[in-house]
XYZ file of C-alpha atoms in Angstrom:
723
model
C 134.279 102.421 81.651
C 132.433 102.274 85.106
C 129.518 99.764 85.275
C 126.350 101.059 86.769
C 125.349 99.284 90.066
C 121.957 97.901 90.052
C 119.507 99.408 92.601
C 117.442 97.095 94.725
C 114.007 98.361 95.272
C 111.810 97.740 98.473
C 108.274 99.034 98.556
C 106.371 99.930 101.743
C 102.806 98.939 101.324
C 99.697 99.313 103.813
C 96.440 100.931 104.750
C 96.298 104.711 105.367
C 97.343 105.977 108.700
C 99.400 103.010 109.718
C 102.835 104.805 109.920
C 104.323 103.950 106.628
C 105.774 107.428 106.026
C 107.203 107.491 109.703
C 108.876 104.284 108.890
C 109.968 105.613 105.385
C 111.529 108.642 106.990
C 113.351 106.438 109.569
C 114.686 104.268 106.895
C 115.821 106.892 104.432
C 116.654 109.973 106.568
C 117.150 113.106 104.258
C 117.995 110.884 101.188
C 114.484 111.368 99.682
C 113.000 112.478 96.410
C 109.491 113.625 95.911
C 108.138 113.481 92.280
C 105.006 112.311 90.534
C 104.113 109.075 89.009
C 103.841 109.335 85.164
C 100.494 110.849 84.065
C 99.015 111.425 87.468
C 99.574 113.911 90.327
C 100.080 111.381 92.988
C 103.430 111.812 94.619
C 106.059 109.302 94.411
C 108.131 109.314 97.465
C 111.396 107.339 97.219
C 114.575 107.468 99.153
C 117.873 105.681 99.324
C 118.166 103.288 102.433
C 120.518 104.957 104.937
C 124.045 103.389 104.848
C 123.179 101.197 101.777
C 125.465 101.122 98.795
C 128.648 101.304 100.979
C 130.421 98.432 99.554
C 127.057 96.672 98.651
C 124.112 97.078 96.419
C 122.206 100.418 96.845
C 118.609 100.074 98.074
C 115.740 102.307 97.075
C 112.662 102.594 99.431
C 109.395 103.449 98.001
C 106.586 104.771 100.122
C 103.439 103.555 98.345
C 100.140 105.552 98.674
C 97.960 104.091 101.390
C 95.263 101.799 100.353
C 92.632 99.379 101.658
C 92.969 96.781 98.949
C 94.480 96.149 95.498
C 91.067 96.470 93.858
C 91.508 100.072 93.184
C 88.759 102.756 93.493
C 90.910 106.004 93.714
C 94.047 107.131 91.989
C 96.224 106.413 95.143
C 94.934 102.780 95.175
C 95.507 102.426 91.437
C 99.178 103.641 91.803
C 99.783 101.202 94.654
C 98.326 98.273 92.490
C 100.257 99.176 89.394
C 103.590 99.439 91.183
C 103.100 96.208 93.106
C 101.999 94.165 89.927
C 104.629 95.931 87.778
C 102.060 97.818 85.629
C 103.385 101.101 86.205
C 105.246 102.642 83.038
C 108.920 103.065 83.619
C 108.685 101.421 87.136
C 110.046 97.916 87.757
C 108.029 95.839 90.306
C 109.808 95.885 93.708
C 112.078 93.231 94.764
C 110.530 93.062 98.087
C 107.731 94.369 100.051
C 107.378 95.614 103.592
C 103.697 95.289 104.569
C 103.027 97.903 107.366
C 99.997 97.130 109.516
C 98.400 98.757 112.403
C 98.679 96.509 115.427
C 95.510 97.964 116.947
C 93.404 97.086 113.795
C 95.087 93.804 112.708
C 92.087 92.140 111.176
C 91.304 94.891 108.776
C 94.954 95.392 107.745
C 95.469 91.678 107.036
C 93.055 91.957 104.033
C 95.574 93.935 102.084
C 98.423 91.716 103.208
C 96.847 88.657 101.743
C 96.559 90.373 98.319
C 100.091 91.372 98.402
C 101.165 87.922 99.385
C 99.126 86.540 96.441
C 101.424 88.515 94.100
C 104.237 86.147 94.857
C 106.674 88.938 95.904
C 109.068 88.477 98.944
C 107.506 89.992 101.871
C 108.006 91.044 105.479
C 105.242 92.185 107.827
C 106.097 95.260 110.012
C 103.656 95.193 112.873
C 103.546 98.879 113.741
C 101.899 100.747 116.590
C 102.634 98.073 119.045
C 102.983 100.736 121.731
C 99.484 101.810 121.103
C 98.317 98.198 121.126
C 99.986 97.693 124.459
C 98.362 100.717 125.929
C 95.089 99.364 124.641
C 95.561 96.096 126.262
C 96.044 94.147 122.964
C 98.497 91.389 122.881
C 99.495 89.648 119.613
C 101.202 86.275 119.096
C 103.807 87.297 116.757
C 105.157 83.668 116.276
C 101.706 82.376 115.494
C 101.080 85.243 112.976
C 104.273 84.789 111.271
C 103.696 81.024 110.852
C 100.234 81.509 109.448
C 101.352 84.072 106.987
C 104.640 82.317 106.141
C 106.699 85.495 106.327
C 108.650 87.261 109.110
C 106.716 89.440 111.396
C 108.573 92.296 113.068
C 107.158 94.258 115.995
C 107.519 98.053 115.410
C 106.895 101.308 117.192
C 108.105 103.613 114.451
C 107.143 106.833 115.982
C 109.246 105.808 119.096
C 112.056 104.386 116.895
C 111.683 100.848 118.304
C 112.143 98.140 115.892
C 113.443 100.169 112.875
C 116.753 98.231 112.664
C 115.041 94.833 112.780
C 112.595 95.980 110.021
C 115.664 97.033 107.987
C 117.471 93.840 108.531
C 114.418 91.776 107.697
C 113.570 93.604 104.622
C 117.204 93.218 103.282
C 117.928 89.632 104.577
C 114.645 87.685 105.383
C 112.053 88.746 103.026
C 110.474 85.665 101.544
C 107.759 84.551 99.175
C 104.893 83.229 101.368
C 103.241 79.943 100.663
C 99.848 80.227 98.869
C 96.973 81.161 101.154
C 94.071 78.701 100.805
C 91.195 81.380 101.506
C 87.809 79.891 100.897
C 85.618 80.794 97.796
C 82.073 79.521 97.145
C 81.911 76.668 94.842
C 79.999 78.287 91.918
C 82.527 81.258 91.859
C 85.466 78.779 92.151
C 84.421 77.027 88.926
C 84.373 80.216 86.981
C 87.610 81.268 88.449
C 89.242 78.066 87.474
C 87.979 78.280 83.874
C 89.238 81.978 83.674
C 92.420 81.063 84.933
C 92.803 78.381 82.329
C 92.084 80.998 79.620
C 94.501 83.449 81.184
C 97.216 80.624 81.370
C 96.978 80.013 77.754
C 97.535 83.703 76.829
C 99.953 84.631 79.600
C 101.773 81.379 80.547
C 104.529 83.277 82.341
C 102.129 84.097 85.262
C 102.267 81.778 88.236
C 99.127 79.966 89.407
C 98.596 82.242 92.417
C 99.245 85.355 90.395
C 96.637 84.201 87.746
C 94.115 83.663 90.482
C 94.822 87.055 91.822
C 94.263 88.703 88.367
C 91.086 86.671 87.775
C 89.498 88.077 90.908
C 90.689 91.444 90.141
C 89.318 91.518 86.599
C 85.939 90.082 87.881
C 85.259 92.948 90.311
C 87.021 95.866 88.596
C 86.187 97.337 85.218
C 89.311 99.387 85.322
C 91.551 96.351 85.749
C 89.643 94.320 83.288
C 90.234 96.918 80.554
C 94.002 96.397 81.080
C 93.602 92.923 79.575
C 91.876 93.889 76.290
C 94.969 94.049 74.295
C 97.322 92.006 76.459
C 94.966 88.959 76.546
C 91.752 89.565 74.569
C 90.443 86.008 75.004
C 90.675 86.328 78.721
C 88.954 89.657 78.476
C 86.164 88.336 76.617
C 85.991 85.353 78.902
C 85.687 87.505 82.013
C 82.797 89.279 80.430
C 81.020 86.184 79.473
C 81.595 84.907 83.056
C 80.084 88.187 84.583
C 77.022 87.720 82.360
C 76.504 84.073 83.403
C 76.874 84.756 87.289
C 74.681 87.807 86.910
C 72.022 85.726 85.266
C 71.996 83.343 88.202
C 72.391 86.164 90.874
C 75.824 84.773 91.893
C 77.397 87.352 94.296
C 80.715 87.115 92.628
C 81.687 90.724 93.342
C 81.910 89.869 97.075
C 83.410 86.455 96.715
C 86.942 87.704 97.224
C 86.118 89.877 100.227
C 84.099 87.247 102.005
C 86.710 84.617 101.135
C 89.764 86.577 102.396
C 87.857 87.686 105.537
C 86.763 84.208 106.037
C 90.395 83.314 106.368
C 91.692 86.542 108.129
C 89.057 86.818 110.846
C 89.847 83.342 112.462
C 93.396 84.044 112.210
C 93.131 87.474 113.977
C 90.990 85.998 116.722
C 93.527 83.267 117.167
C 96.567 85.510 117.439
C 94.925 88.532 119.353
C 94.370 88.596 123.113
C 92.651 91.682 124.452
C 92.850 92.636 128.085
C 90.407 95.448 127.669
C 87.200 95.117 129.621
C 83.907 94.890 127.726
C 82.374 98.419 127.409
C 85.682 100.187 128.608
C 86.255 103.160 126.487
C 89.674 104.253 125.150
C 91.002 107.775 125.145
C 90.073 108.127 121.490
C 86.554 107.038 122.448
C 86.237 109.695 125.069
C 87.792 112.511 122.910
C 85.327 111.517 119.989
C 82.276 111.839 122.258
C 83.091 115.497 122.202
C 84.913 116.140 118.894
C 82.504 114.394 116.648
C 79.446 115.038 118.776
C 76.493 116.155 116.493
C 76.521 119.738 118.195
C 79.807 120.170 119.832
C 81.596 118.619 116.909
C 80.682 121.190 114.256
C 81.114 123.987 116.836
C 84.675 123.019 117.641
C 85.546 122.325 114.154
C 84.148 125.748 112.929
C 86.413 127.280 115.753
C 89.463 125.423 114.452
C 88.754 126.531 110.954
C 88.521 130.183 111.919
C 91.981 129.860 113.628
C 93.367 128.292 110.387
C 91.720 130.847 108.167
C 92.911 133.655 110.316
C 96.491 132.329 110.397
C 96.629 131.877 106.656
C 95.166 135.250 106.120
C 97.251 137.246 108.580
C 100.252 135.314 109.750
C 101.512 135.157 106.308
C 101.370 138.918 105.638
C 104.860 139.929 107.103
C 106.589 137.138 105.178
C 104.735 138.131 101.933
C 105.691 141.741 102.443
C 109.310 140.621 103.001
C 109.299 138.579 99.770
C 107.598 141.412 97.864
C 110.309 143.861 99.254
C 113.174 141.369 98.388
C 111.928 140.952 94.897
C 111.756 144.807 94.274
C 115.201 145.123 95.955
C 116.626 142.468 93.717
C 115.072 144.152 90.576
C 116.612 147.357 91.678
C 119.949 145.751 91.997
C 119.768 143.952 88.652
C 118.978 147.299 86.922
C 121.986 148.859 88.816
C 124.537 146.367 87.203
C 122.876 145.626 83.761
C 122.851 148.059 80.989
C 119.519 149.529 79.969
C 117.754 147.509 77.215
C 115.390 144.735 76.378
C 117.465 142.158 78.341
C 117.285 144.113 81.451
C 113.501 144.741 81.149
C 113.013 140.795 80.451
C 115.012 139.944 83.426
C 113.351 142.339 85.906
C 109.811 142.818 84.633
C 109.441 139.495 83.011
C 111.456 136.746 84.726
C 111.914 138.322 88.244
C 108.303 139.373 88.343
C 107.258 135.759 87.331
C 109.366 134.344 90.040
C 107.905 136.771 92.649
C 104.343 135.669 91.489
C 105.272 132.169 92.564
C 107.087 132.725 95.830
C 104.592 135.330 97.217
C 102.314 132.485 97.832
C 104.799 130.395 99.809
C 104.129 131.740 103.212
C 100.327 131.055 102.836
C 101.095 127.556 101.614
C 103.564 126.778 104.327
C 101.143 127.781 107.145
C 98.210 126.040 105.483
C 100.216 122.689 105.164
C 101.461 123.084 108.818
C 97.804 123.011 109.990
C 96.885 120.330 107.603
C 99.945 118.283 108.734
C 98.823 118.780 112.401
C 95.270 117.574 111.580
C 96.554 114.590 109.736
C 99.053 113.672 112.350
C 96.708 113.798 115.271
C 93.940 111.856 113.447
C 91.560 114.904 113.380
C 91.476 115.166 109.503
C 89.394 112.147 109.101
C 87.092 113.379 111.839
C 86.587 116.817 110.149
C 85.588 115.090 106.951
C 83.085 112.951 108.982
C 81.651 116.136 110.626
C 81.027 117.981 107.503
C 80.089 115.155 105.074
C 76.387 115.268 105.435
C 76.042 119.056 104.930
C 78.640 119.249 101.994
C 77.185 116.388 100.229
C 73.814 118.088 99.765
C 75.692 120.186 97.208
C 77.490 117.358 95.644
C 80.697 118.046 97.697
C 82.519 115.726 100.078
C 82.990 116.499 103.789
C 86.640 116.438 103.069
C 85.990 119.498 100.662
C 85.610 121.967 103.559
C 89.164 122.413 104.268
C 90.288 123.249 100.659
C 87.230 125.628 100.254
C 87.978 127.675 103.343
C 91.683 127.699 102.608
C 90.639 129.379 99.256
C 89.437 132.489 101.229
C 93.171 133.291 101.554
C 94.213 132.160 98.207
C 92.872 129.528 95.647
C 96.380 128.187 95.152
C 96.686 126.446 98.563
C 92.962 125.740 98.439
C 93.520 123.659 95.269
C 96.514 121.974 96.589
C 94.538 121.007 99.808
C 92.022 119.114 97.646
C 94.696 116.376 97.445
C 93.345 115.174 100.714
C 90.159 114.058 98.874
C 90.190 110.210 98.397
C 87.725 110.240 95.446
C 88.744 111.620 92.134
C 85.171 112.950 91.462
C 85.112 114.885 94.782
C 88.605 116.232 94.096
C 87.794 117.635 90.662
C 84.429 119.288 91.726
C 86.229 120.831 94.732
C 89.076 122.165 92.568
C 86.531 123.591 89.935
C 84.536 125.554 92.623
C 87.462 126.672 94.982
C 88.339 129.653 92.862
C 84.976 131.054 93.424
C 85.730 131.650 97.077
C 86.690 135.212 97.768
C 90.557 135.001 97.815
C 92.762 137.845 99.216
C 93.725 138.963 95.678
C 90.331 140.388 95.034
C 90.579 142.569 98.106
C 92.595 145.469 96.511
C 89.892 145.548 93.725
C 87.028 145.708 96.172
C 88.756 148.254 98.311
C 89.456 150.621 95.378
C 85.928 150.753 94.012
C 84.103 150.591 97.213
C 86.106 153.421 98.581
C 85.574 155.474 95.532
C 81.855 154.921 95.018
C 80.154 153.510 98.036
C 79.412 156.117 100.679
C 80.855 155.778 104.180
C 77.636 155.962 105.995
C 75.917 153.295 108.215
C 72.682 151.507 108.692
C 71.293 152.277 112.150
C 74.579 153.632 113.079
C 76.126 150.213 113.292
C 76.385 148.403 109.908
C 78.642 150.427 107.569
C 77.484 150.566 103.822
C 81.041 149.772 102.695
C 81.458 146.721 105.024
C 78.107 145.566 103.913
C 79.066 145.814 100.275
C 82.261 143.962 100.942
C 80.421 141.190 102.834
C 77.903 140.845 100.046
C 80.571 140.189 97.426
C 82.163 137.422 99.629
C 78.671 135.862 100.089
C 77.969 136.118 96.482
C 81.146 134.118 95.575
C 80.641 131.561 98.262
C 77.013 130.991 97.353
C 77.976 130.501 93.694
C 80.604 128.124 94.574
C 77.970 125.773 96.313
C 75.630 126.345 93.337
C 78.424 125.406 90.803
C 79.305 122.192 92.846
C 75.570 121.237 92.869
C 75.315 121.710 89.016
C 78.744 119.836 88.577
C 77.553 116.956 90.579
C 74.099 116.708 89.047
C 74.877 117.232 85.351
C 78.598 116.740 84.719
C 79.684 113.952 87.242
C 76.128 112.491 87.681
C 76.118 108.795 88.514
C 79.629 108.615 89.736
C 79.020 109.645 93.277
C 80.562 107.388 95.892
C 79.627 106.325 99.441
C 81.788 108.060 102.239
C 83.622 105.373 103.971
C 86.515 106.567 106.200
C 88.308 104.947 109.092
C 88.680 107.138 112.194
C 92.263 106.409 113.295
C 93.222 106.720 117.074
C 94.396 110.210 118.176
C 98.112 110.566 118.389
C 100.484 113.363 119.415
C 101.797 115.028 116.261
C 105.492 114.762 115.236
C 106.658 118.204 114.415
C 109.585 116.891 112.535
C 107.268 115.097 110.062
C 104.950 118.036 109.897
C 107.774 120.329 108.823
C 109.172 117.867 106.439
C 105.661 117.557 104.764
C 105.514 121.312 104.555
C 108.869 121.509 102.836
C 108.183 118.682 100.365
C 104.703 120.058 99.191
C 106.078 123.507 98.863
C 109.126 122.314 96.941
C 106.769 120.581 94.525
C 104.624 123.833 94.153
C 107.558 126.067 93.449
C 109.255 123.851 91.040
C 106.178 122.615 89.049
C 103.972 125.399 89.102
C 106.714 127.943 88.849
C 107.773 126.688 85.409
C 104.297 127.458 84.073
C 103.908 130.701 85.709
C 107.400 131.827 84.811
C 106.661 131.426 81.069
C 103.228 132.981 81.168
C 104.775 136.100 83.081
C 107.382 136.765 80.365
C 104.570 136.439 77.713
C 102.359 138.920 79.563
C 105.241 141.372 80.008
C 105.956 141.235 76.317
C 102.285 141.833 75.447
C 102.296 144.882 77.770
C 105.532 146.273 76.605
C 105.483 145.820 72.940
C 105.332 147.229 70.207
C 107.327 150.198 71.269
C 105.699 153.384 70.133
C 106.965 156.962 69.769
C 105.450 159.449 72.095
C 103.212 162.104 70.738
C 105.158 165.281 69.720
C 103.450 167.536 72.198
C 104.064 165.059 75.035
C 107.741 164.933 74.197
C 107.794 168.726 74.043
C 106.200 169.004 77.485
C 108.599 166.382 78.932
C 111.604 168.376 77.507
C 110.244 171.502 78.925
C 109.595 170.118 82.550
C 111.458 171.828 85.206
C 110.336 170.307 88.466
C 110.559 166.728 89.845
C 106.787 166.797 90.199
C 106.261 167.688 86.531
C 108.671 165.112 85.349
C 106.978 162.455 87.378
C 103.541 163.439 86.123
C 104.676 163.502 82.475
C 106.423 160.100 82.783
C 103.291 158.567 84.108
C 101.437 160.072 81.268
C 103.988 158.669 78.804
C 103.720 155.222 80.532
C 99.852 155.374 80.068
C 100.342 156.264 76.444
C 102.741 153.364 75.739
C 100.355 150.873 77.536
C 97.429 152.099 75.272
C 99.513 151.438 72.338
C 100.862 147.992 73.523
C 99.402 144.666 72.365
C 97.355 144.569 75.743
C 96.244 148.053 75.069
C 95.154 147.236 71.539
C 93.492 144.189 72.714
C 91.514 146.121 75.284
C 90.246 148.508 72.426
C 89.311 145.353 70.444
C 87.492 143.918 73.567
C 85.618 147.285 74.020
C 82.572 146.410 71.895
C 82.266 143.192 73.838
C 82.650 144.558 77.177
C 80.725 147.800 76.680
C 77.415 146.166 77.467
C 78.804 145.630 80.982
C 79.854 149.279 81.199
C 83.387 148.891 80.612
C 85.398 151.125 78.236
C 88.755 150.129 76.568
C 90.767 151.161 79.713
C 88.839 148.902 82.097
C 88.958 146.147 79.421
C 92.835 146.606 79.039
C 93.167 146.436 82.869
C 91.117 143.187 82.878
C 93.341 141.670 80.219
C 96.413 142.673 82.216
C 95.068 141.348 85.456
C 94.905 137.905 83.899
C 98.353 137.577 85.762
C 96.667 138.335 89.066
C 93.546 139.996 89.976
C 95.179 142.736 92.042
C 97.164 143.873 88.845
C 94.197 145.813 87.499
C 94.842 148.409 90.335
C 98.346 149.153 89.048
C 97.184 148.781 85.367
C 94.568 151.467 85.917
C 97.058 153.571 87.891
C 99.395 153.462 84.896
C 96.671 154.136 82.356
C 95.209 157.008 84.551
C 98.723 158.356 85.199
C 98.247 158.045 88.856
C 101.762 157.013 89.446
C 103.573 153.683 89.725
C 103.275 153.536 93.429
C 99.478 154.063 93.510
C 97.469 151.301 95.201
C 93.913 150.628 96.158
C 94.115 153.307 98.907
C 95.449 155.950 96.568
C 93.181 158.998 96.542
C 94.819 160.219 93.285
C 93.627 157.005 91.564
C 90.256 157.247 92.975
C 89.884 160.871 91.925
C 91.279 160.102 88.505
C 88.763 157.194 87.688
C 85.899 159.263 89.158
C 86.856 162.315 86.889
C 87.114 160.186 83.674
C 84.689 160.861 81.047
C 83.658 159.945 77.562
C 83.978 162.463 74.687
C 80.344 163.331 75.244
C 80.981 164.244 78.773
C 79.228 161.239 80.536
C 81.376 159.704 83.304
C 83.208 156.519 82.478
C 82.970 155.346 86.040
C 79.653 155.475 87.900
C 78.490 153.497 90.966
C 76.507 151.148 88.589
C 79.809 150.550 86.577
C 81.902 150.042 89.839
C 79.485 147.436 91.090
C 79.347 145.693 87.719
C 83.186 145.592 87.781
C 83.365 144.238 91.264
C 80.897 141.442 90.440
C 82.755 140.707 87.454
C 85.825 140.202 89.705
C 83.826 138.037 92.054
C 83.350 135.352 89.321
C 86.053 135.809 86.742
C 89.091 133.624 86.998
C 91.732 136.438 86.651
C 94.694 134.481 88.053
C 97.186 132.614 85.981
C 98.739 131.120 89.233
C 95.335 129.337 89.803
C 95.184 127.980 86.319
C 98.754 126.828 86.553
C 98.303 124.961 89.687
C 95.003 123.634 88.640
C 96.638 122.198 85.483
C 99.314 120.737 87.660
C 96.845 119.090 90.060
C 94.625 117.716 87.353
C 97.411 116.911 84.958
C 95.587 118.365 82.062
C 94.612 121.694 80.566
C 90.991 120.522 79.931
C 89.484 121.174 83.306
C 91.384 124.498 83.839
C 90.068 125.773 80.576
C 86.557 124.748 81.382
C 87.013 126.445 84.736
C 88.091 129.601 83.056
C 85.366 129.556 80.567
C 82.356 128.925 82.960
C 83.684 131.488 85.550
C 84.083 133.994 82.732
C 80.543 133.225 81.602
C 79.254 133.705 85.102
C 81.077 137.061 85.307
C 79.945 138.351 82.022
C 76.200 137.308 82.643
C 75.924 138.673 86.136
C 77.786 141.946 85.293
C 75.456 142.258 82.082
C 72.370 141.751 84.212
C 73.400 144.103 86.989
C 74.554 146.978 84.476
C 71.551 146.608 82.032
C 69.144 146.138 84.898
C 70.571 149.171 86.508
C 70.154 151.299 83.492
C 66.569 149.990 82.845
C 65.922 151.201 86.503
C 67.459 154.607 85.900
C 70.397 153.953 88.229
C 73.073 154.711 85.631
């Protein structure tokens, strides 16, 4: 039997935007895996070290999420903390850590380094962006820095490929456990720390002195980390709470003791090893660019122009690729039908499975374009500035400045909009953003609007300039956008109240983007979308198809007779459409529509509209094809089809009153402004939030808004005699 070879594990840790991922890509090449950490949606990027395992022990490189400290405030920081301390389920602590720091901002970066060193793990420090430091006139005494930290310090310019081999060699051969750092702590806090360390030692004697000290400070300042000790060391847990009470009673600032102490050690070290040739008052290139790009007037103007470009690109550039995907799916379906015998299996393969896959990959072009632009913004350093520019305005509605990109992306499709919310550092802001993003007017609503506006809104103009139809379309988009801000305000005030956070973000220096990295990020994120969300959408698609196709019902005798007597192709097609409408009316979805009719009737909707709404749960635009089937307008009918428009306008109740009136059409369009009729959105929200709870809440509150607004419009219109 072959014996498995143990894999050595090296973690890359560092602040955001210090070039960890560039180093990770250089060390691993194409040997990468992207997955999620257990129970959360944070990506776990790992890869096999290039040329490792050839006659020796294979080495796994883990790119940890960027964090500023090991006192976690966000999911990313919690993941980095848990991996490094060995608290991540199913994840052994790393054998060594490469601390990646920004040479242009050494003092702030060293704070995290001192925390990592206190864990007692073998470490190497990769001093990245030395090229940028040289350009800025910054010189660092590497030997003095290495001696002070007690670990090897390797100069690195990862974007230029300089120093990669040295970091690789140092991580494999020279990583060492640094001697303890004697950073100062005020005396009253030190006494409490010593007591707590003794309590922890009694319960967890396997921890080293320095590790106990690290855990004591972490438990003192973090409720989340303190709770992790409740079962593992209950006496220590209780002792920390008592210590907090004592120090609070005497107004001892213990929450800041670690920060002040570490910076009390780091700052003198940074001043000792750094020499700056830059003249006082001399502005860097980033400073000059920021004078325009984050200017209080020009900043928002330029940002709005960039968003228009991104919005337009996502909305229009993706169309040819989406059309091609749609064509390919249809052709594939036709090919499958040509080779498979008629029957249930053929229908499941084509109308269930293939359609489900098509519903997933149809969004890929939009997602790829969106992440291309997001990658450019991240790589150049503009992403942080966009959040800075919009923060004040967005925060009035309970949103973060970083929410602006997801919300605008959702005009094309809520799916990439929800995925773009990953860039929000705070969990509260991310959830609120995801919960309101589907209210933005996505492109899937457009066919619905086009059908009913074309059928019921006259083509005239106000003052010969503003068309009634374009005004109606614009009003629907404004209605959805306005409600998104109102919903965000309500969520922040009544659901996530008291959990708001201050917005602190470092503005990294501007850099030229690396197209290779941008493209790799596009592929990685798209792969995650297709694999993870696709599984959910695939299953739901098959379920919806079954509900629309079964039970099979015999056609009425007169329809059978007319189909048998049909002599022309036109007659055959018309009667086949009528037969399809009959079968839909008898399917589970059709029956469900009839059952829903009493509930939806106050909105002006009959059973056919109700059945179309049920069918459009797969995707909003499906209601057009569903109505085309029900009204026998032909399978090829779309929102521009005059036959479908004429059919719905001609439909009447048994008493002769029209089913569709302008008031019903407005009620239905407003319903689609708010209702979450998109299983792809629900699936991706479930994936991003790692729970069905919030997606269900999202569907319920949006359906409630849709129902109430449509009810008010229809009943109000009737009261005013507009019906």
